[in-house]
Coordinates of C-alpha atoms in Angstrom, one line a residue:
S1 CA 17.0 105.2 253.3
Y2 CA 16.5 103.9 256.7
S3 CA 19.7 102.2 256.8
D4 CA 21.3 105.3 256.3
V5 CA 19.4 106.9 259.2
Y6 CA 20.5 104.0 261.3
S7 CA 23.8 104.0 260.2
A8 CA 24.2 107.9 260.9
Y9 CA 22.7 107.1 264.5
S10 CA 25.2 104.5 265.1
S11 CA 28.2 106.4 264.3
A12 CA 27.2 109.4 266.0
S13 CA 28.9 110.8 268.7
I14 CA 26.0 112.6 270.3
G15 CA 26.3 111.2 273.8
K16 CA 23.4 111.2 276.1
N17 CA 21.2 113.6 274.4
P18 CA 17.6 112.4 274.8
A19 CA 16.5 114.7 271.7
F20 CA 18.8 112.8 269.5
F21 CA 17.2 109.6 270.5
F22 CA 13.6 110.6 270.1
D23 CA 14.5 112.4 266.6
V24 CA 16.2 109.3 265.1
G25 CA 13.4 107.2 266.3
T26 CA 10.8 109.2 264.9
V27 CA 12.4 109.2 261.8
L28 CA 12.7 105.3 261.8
L29 CA 9.1 105.2 262.9
E30 CA 7.9 107.4 259.8
K31 CA 10.1 105.2 257.4
K32 CA 8.1 102.3 259.0
Q33 CA 11.1 100.8 260.8
P34 CA 9.6 99.6 264.1
D35 CA 12.4 97.3 264.9
L36 CA 15.1 99.8 264.6
A37 CA 13.1 102.6 266.2
L38 CA 12.6 100.4 269.1
R39 CA 16.4 99.8 269.5
V40 CA 16.9 103.6 269.2
L41 CA 14.3 104.4 271.6
S42 CA 15.2 102.0 274.2
N43 CA 18.3 104.1 274.7
L44 CA 16.2 106.7 276.3
A45 CA 15.1 104.3 279.2
E46 CA 19.1 103.5 279.6
I47 CA 20.1 107.2 279.8
D48 CA 18.1 107.8 282.9
L49 CA 15.7 105.1 284.4
E50 CA 14.4 107.4 287.0
N51 CA 13.4 110.2 284.4
P52 CA 9.6 110.2 284.2
Q53 CA 9.6 112.5 281.2
Y54 CA 12.0 110.3 279.3
L55 CA 9.7 107.4 280.2
R56 CA 6.6 109.1 279.3
I57 CA 8.0 110.0 275.9
L58 CA 9.3 106.5 275.3
S59 CA 5.6 105.1 276.3
F60 CA 4.1 107.4 273.6
K61 CA 6.8 106.4 271.0
L62 CA 6.2 102.6 271.9
Q63 CA 2.3 103.3 271.3
Q64 CA 3.3 104.7 267.9
L65 CA 4.9 101.6 267.2
G66 CA 1.5 99.8 267.1
P67 CA -0.6 97.6 269.5
E68 CA 2.0 94.6 269.3
Y69 CA 4.1 97.0 271.8
L70 CA 1.4 97.5 274.4
E71 CA 3.0 95.2 276.9
Q72 CA 6.3 97.1 276.7
T73 CA 4.2 100.7 276.9
I74 CA 2.3 99.3 280.1
Q75 CA 5.8 98.3 281.7
V76 CA 7.1 101.8 281.2
L77 CA 4.0 103.4 282.4
E78 CA 4.3 101.3 285.5
R79 CA 7.7 102.6 286.2
V80 CA 6.4 106.1 285.7
L81 CA 3.5 105.7 288.1
K82 CA 6.1 104.4 290.7
L83 CA 8.5 107.4 290.1
R84 CA 5.4 109.8 290.0
P85 CA 2.5 108.7 292.0
E86 CA 1.6 112.2 293.0
E87 CA 0.9 113.2 289.4
P88 CA -2.7 111.9 288.1
H89 CA -1.3 111.8 284.5
S90 CA 1.0 109.0 285.8
K91 CA -2.3 107.0 286.2
L92 CA -4.2 108.4 283.3
Y93 CA -1.7 107.3 280.8
L94 CA -1.5 103.7 282.4
A95 CA -5.2 103.4 282.4
I96 CA -5.4 104.3 278.9
A97 CA -2.8 101.8 277.9
L98 CA -4.5 99.2 279.9
I99 CA -7.8 99.7 278.4
Q100 CA -6.3 99.6 274.8
N101 CA -4.6 96.4 276.0
A102 CA -7.9 94.9 277.3
N103 CA -9.4 96.0 273.8
K104 CA -6.7 94.3 271.9
I105 CA -7.2 90.8 273.7
M106 CA -10.9 91.0 273.1
F107 CA -10.5 92.0 269.5
D108 CA -8.0 89.2 268.9
L109 CA -10.3 86.7 270.6
L110 CA -13.4 87.9 268.6
T111 CA -11.6 87.8 265.4
G112 CA -9.9 84.1 266.0
K113 CA -6.6 85.6 266.7
S114 CA -6.3 83.9 270.1
K115 CA -7.4 81.0 271.3
P116 CA -9.9 80.6 274.3
A117 CA -7.5 79.9 276.5
N118 CA -3.5 80.5 276.3
E119 CA -0.7 78.0 277.0
F120 CA -1.0 78.9 280.8
G121 CA -4.7 78.1 281.1
I122 CA -5.8 81.9 281.3
D123 CA -9.1 82.9 279.5
P124 CA -8.5 85.9 277.6
K125 CA -12.1 87.4 278.6
E126 CA -11.1 86.7 282.3
E127 CA -7.6 88.5 281.4
A128 CA -9.3 91.5 279.5
Q129 CA -11.8 91.9 282.4
R130 CA -8.9 92.0 285.1
I131 CA -7.0 94.6 283.0
Y132 CA -10.4 96.8 282.6
D133 CA -10.9 96.4 286.2
R134 CA -7.6 97.9 287.1
A135 CA -7.8 100.6 284.5
L136 CA -11.4 101.5 286.0
S137 CA -9.6 101.6 289.4
L138 CA -6.8 103.9 288.4
L139 CA -9.5 106.4 286.8
N140 CA -11.6 106.2 290.1
D141 CA -8.7 107.1 291.8
I142 CA -7.9 110.1 289.7
I143 CA -11.8 111.1 290.4
L144 CA -11.7 110.7 294.0
Q145 CA -8.2 111.7 295.2
K146 CA -7.3 115.4 296.2
W147 CA -4.6 116.5 293.8
H148 CA -2.1 119.5 294.0
P149 CA -3.7 122.6 292.8
R150 CA -1.7 122.5 289.7
F151 CA -3.6 119.4 288.6
S152 CA -7.1 121.0 289.0
Q153 CA -9.5 119.8 286.7
I154 CA -7.9 116.7 285.8
E155 CA -11.4 115.0 285.7
V156 CA -12.1 116.9 282.6
C157 CA -9.2 114.8 280.9
L158 CA -11.3 111.8 281.8
L159 CA -14.2 113.3 279.8
Y160 CA -12.2 113.0 276.7
T161 CA -10.8 109.8 277.3
S162 CA -13.8 107.8 278.6
P163 CA -15.9 106.4 275.9
S164 CA -19.5 107.9 275.6
P165 CA -22.5 105.7 276.3
R166 CA -23.0 105.4 272.4
D167 CA -19.5 104.4 271.7
R168 CA -20.1 101.6 274.5
Q169 CA -23.2 100.5 272.6
K170 CA -21.4 100.2 269.4
S171 CA -18.6 97.8 270.6

């Protein structure tokens, strides 16, 4: 059971081995225990706050937890971008998460899960537009910036992450 997995995690003396946290977090995700998975996975950031690889993997795991964890995902990816601005993937992953967040805001508004304005008087449509604009700015930077040769053809990734005109017509 998931409690056995968490008990084993709690009593293990693995130290600061990131693979251990990834594995236990993944098992807890598979067992549909997002709160416990988050508790375990958050240790990744505590191991080494300056390690962009750990932080990227943490962001991917947070995305697996579901849309309610998009804010945390974005915070982690903002940190990765500060650590690795010279890598286009830092901008790409953040832009994707921002688009997902803006889509969630609009979906919640259209389905009645959110109010026309939150307790701070912020209009969700305006908030979503601000987020979309930031994401598009990051994607534009990827296209226009000259990157190290090891990142050649990063623009091709954008073709696979950008919605097609047909997809945009459906939404």
